[in-house]
Structure formats: C-alpha cells, structure tokens
C-alpha cells in the first residue's frame, strides 16, 4: 500500500519537531490556557500529538472546511462544512492546520475567527509550501517548510487515502 510513497519527513523527525513546537507554545503562552482549533480532517494527528506535549491547560474544538474537494489543485473557494461548537470569545486561540499551500483556506479562516473576538489568534501549521502562496497569511508556528510537491501521510490525504501513514511522504 505504501510502495509508491517516498518518505519526505520521517516519523522521528515529525515527533521531534512537535516537541519543539509544543515547548515554544508553552513558553509563549506561559500562565495562560490555549484553545486549539483543529481543522478537520488533515490536522487531527498533528493537533492531538501537539496537544499532548503542551504543558499548559488546553481546550480543543474542531472545524471542517472544504477548499479542494478530491482534487490536487485548489478551487479557490472555502466552504464551512462544520463550524466550531463553542464560542472563542476571550480565548487564546491557535488555529492548527496540516499544511499551507495557496494560503486561501487560512486567510479566510483567520479573518472569520478574528471577527469572533478571541483574546488572541495565531496560526500553527505542520507543513508550509511557501512557493505556492497566493494569499498573504501571518503564520506564527511552522513545523517544516517543504518544496512544491504533493504530500500525504500524518493526516494528509490524496482522495481520502494515506492519512494514517506515520510519516510525511510524496506519492
Ligand atoms: P490552501 O487553501 O491552498 O492553502 O490549501 C490548504 C489545504 O489544501 C490543506 O489544508 C490541505 O487540505 C490541502 N492541501 C494542500 N496541499 C496539499 C498536499 O500536498 N497534500 C495534501 N493536501 C494538501
Ligand atoms: Mg486541510
């Protein structure tokens, strides 16, 4: 099943980087609690592993948006499939995303969530493809910058497959 997938970031590298990101977040938000907004479905693995490593009180909520359908190219449209369950007002919110490509999804989400009066709002992404950016987004925490290749694994899919791979690979 994984024969045609080349490892780009190994399981060990992902784990080590998540520990670093969690330490950074724990330091930056010292004395506070953080509210993680996990963007389904791609960010689930990342969000859970990160949450376990953060040494502050953590709450979590989930949101599902669709921008790609089952294609490899962005449609440019973002639709909310599932909104948050709870209010984010006065919370220290961190949006947890799997990957930033064009930046359209996060630019849209950032604006939407900012309008709901959180105490603060930052973005944390596991992967970033800076070459592909068409919309400017201010991302505070980046796991890895990667080249312009379509990746799968550790939550990321191609046509809903490969999410469960423990590493990030290229098809
Ligand atoms: P953006 O709006 O173009 O930044 O797209 C971000 C979304 O596209 C991510 O949340 C992913 O769901 C999807 N995406 C972008 N690049 C990849 C990739 O290389 N593999 C899998 N999904 C991707
Ligand atoms: Mg996604």
XYZ file of C-alpha atoms and ligand atoms in Angstrom:
195
model
C 0.000 0.000 0.000
C 2.903 2.387 0.697
C 5.245 1.043 -2.011
C 4.809 4.077 -4.234
C 5.381 6.611 -1.446
C 8.771 8.161 -0.754
C 9.457 9.356 2.802
C 9.970 13.119 2.945
C 9.802 13.640 6.728
C 10.233 10.587 8.929
C 8.103 9.699 11.935
C 11.040 10.551 14.252
C 11.530 13.967 12.630
C 7.827 14.757 12.957
C 7.815 13.726 16.620
C 10.921 15.756 17.469
C 9.608 18.865 15.761
C 6.245 18.603 17.540
C 8.035 18.511 20.901
C 9.871 21.724 19.918
C 6.707 23.460 18.746
C 4.879 22.471 21.937
C 7.722 23.812 24.072
C 7.670 27.081 22.158
C 3.898 27.424 22.549
C 4.085 26.544 26.264
C 6.659 29.309 26.704
C 4.860 31.926 24.604
C 1.558 31.414 26.451
C 3.016 30.896 29.923
C 0.429 31.453 32.684
C -2.483 31.150 30.255
C -4.510 28.363 28.720
C -4.721 27.782 24.992
C -7.695 26.851 22.828
C -6.681 24.747 19.846
C -8.895 24.965 16.773
C -8.223 21.800 14.809
C -9.043 21.977 11.122
C -10.505 18.624 10.079
C -9.574 16.197 8.857
C -5.941 16.677 7.925
C -4.832 18.272 11.203
C -6.204 15.645 13.570
C -2.991 13.680 14.083
C -0.887 16.830 14.406
C -3.324 18.544 16.769
C -3.586 15.551 19.112
C 0.166 14.970 19.276
C 0.837 18.673 19.796
C -1.835 18.992 22.491
C -0.280 16.111 24.447
C 3.068 17.913 24.537
C 1.829 21.369 25.572
C 2.414 21.904 29.290
C -0.475 24.375 29.774
C -4.214 23.845 30.183
C -5.508 23.010 26.688
C -9.026 23.012 25.291
C -9.862 21.896 21.769
C -12.545 22.460 19.194
C -12.958 21.273 15.632
C -13.907 22.884 12.380
C -14.232 21.411 8.921
C -13.788 23.388 5.741
C -13.572 22.276 2.168
C -11.456 24.001 -0.415
C -10.154 21.242 -2.660
C -12.751 18.521 -2.979
C -10.823 15.470 -4.090
C -8.576 17.365 -6.464
C -4.913 18.230 -6.118
C -5.495 21.863 -7.057
C -7.324 24.459 -5.011
C -10.722 25.582 -6.228
C -10.122 28.900 -4.501
C -13.417 28.622 -2.681
C -13.692 27.829 1.014
C -16.853 26.355 2.438
C -17.577 25.732 6.137
C -18.716 22.131 6.434
C -18.734 22.084 10.250
C -18.404 25.156 12.438
C -16.967 25.280 15.961
C -19.142 24.006 18.827
C -18.081 26.678 21.305
C -17.525 30.411 21.349
C -13.896 31.547 21.073
C -14.557 34.922 22.654
C -11.741 35.993 25.026
C -9.790 32.769 24.418
C -6.156 32.408 23.370
C -6.860 30.690 20.083
C -4.366 28.790 17.963
C -5.562 27.521 14.592
C -3.959 24.128 13.932
C -3.556 23.331 10.243
C -1.866 20.464 8.439
C -0.448 22.391 5.502
C -0.490 25.838 3.930
C -0.431 25.806 0.187
C -2.016 28.782 -1.576
C -2.912 30.256 1.814
C -6.543 30.784 0.819
C -8.021 28.474 3.447
C -6.117 30.057 6.315
C -6.592 33.630 5.127
C -10.332 33.003 5.117
C -10.394 31.201 8.471
C -8.177 33.767 10.119
C -10.486 36.589 9.133
C -13.587 34.660 10.152
C -12.248 33.709 13.594
C -10.751 37.154 14.202
C -14.259 38.596 13.844
C -15.410 36.469 16.827
C -13.345 38.455 19.362
C -10.757 35.959 20.658
C -8.249 37.312 23.201
C -5.574 36.413 20.638
C -5.369 34.433 17.422
C -2.334 32.731 15.918
C -1.719 30.001 13.367
C 0.304 26.818 13.733
C 0.889 24.598 10.715
C 2.808 21.360 10.431
C 3.835 21.992 6.828
C 4.308 25.072 4.681
C 4.822 25.250 0.917
C 5.976 28.889 0.659
C 6.499 28.734 -3.121
C 2.797 28.189 -3.663
C 1.466 31.140 -1.674
C -1.015 33.421 -3.460
C -2.580 34.997 -0.346
C -0.516 36.547 2.409
C -1.017 34.909 5.830
C 0.855 35.530 9.057
C 1.830 32.093 10.383
C 3.481 32.081 13.794
C 4.443 28.405 14.112
C 5.675 26.286 11.208
C 6.793 22.670 11.588
C 8.568 22.237 8.275
C 8.923 24.181 5.052
C 8.636 21.805 2.131
C 9.103 22.091 -1.645
C 6.184 22.282 -4.063
C 5.271 18.596 -4.055
C 2.003 16.910 -3.193
C 2.449 15.167 0.153
C 0.424 12.593 2.084
C 0.544 10.924 5.486
C 0.374 12.047 9.103
C -3.187 13.242 8.452
C -2.779 14.418 4.872
C -4.658 12.582 2.172
C -4.869 12.037 -1.518
C -8.503 11.209 -2.316
C -9.027 10.379 1.391
C -6.254 7.765 1.428
C -2.890 7.619 3.238
C -3.914 9.733 6.263
C -2.786 7.001 8.647
C 0.832 6.837 7.465
C 3.040 7.766 10.450
C 5.383 9.842 8.234
C 5.003 12.541 5.576
C 5.659 11.213 2.084
C 5.441 12.087 -1.580
C 3.240 9.987 -3.852
P -4.682 26.279 0.649
O -6.004 26.944 0.837
O -4.294 26.278 -0.819
O -3.575 26.829 1.498
O -4.905 24.744 0.920
C -4.745 24.170 2.121
C -5.423 22.815 2.151
O -5.203 22.098 0.944
C -4.819 21.955 3.236
O -5.500 22.111 4.434
C -4.939 20.559 2.645
O -6.190 20.012 2.986
C -4.882 20.749 1.159
N -3.522 20.502 0.625
C -2.660 21.400 0.123
N -1.504 20.840 -0.271
C -1.636 19.523 -0.008
C -0.746 18.390 -0.165
O 0.411 18.461 -0.638
N -1.244 17.190 0.244
C -2.489 17.035 0.775
N -3.340 18.070 0.956
C -2.922 19.300 0.560
Mg -6.813 20.611 5.337
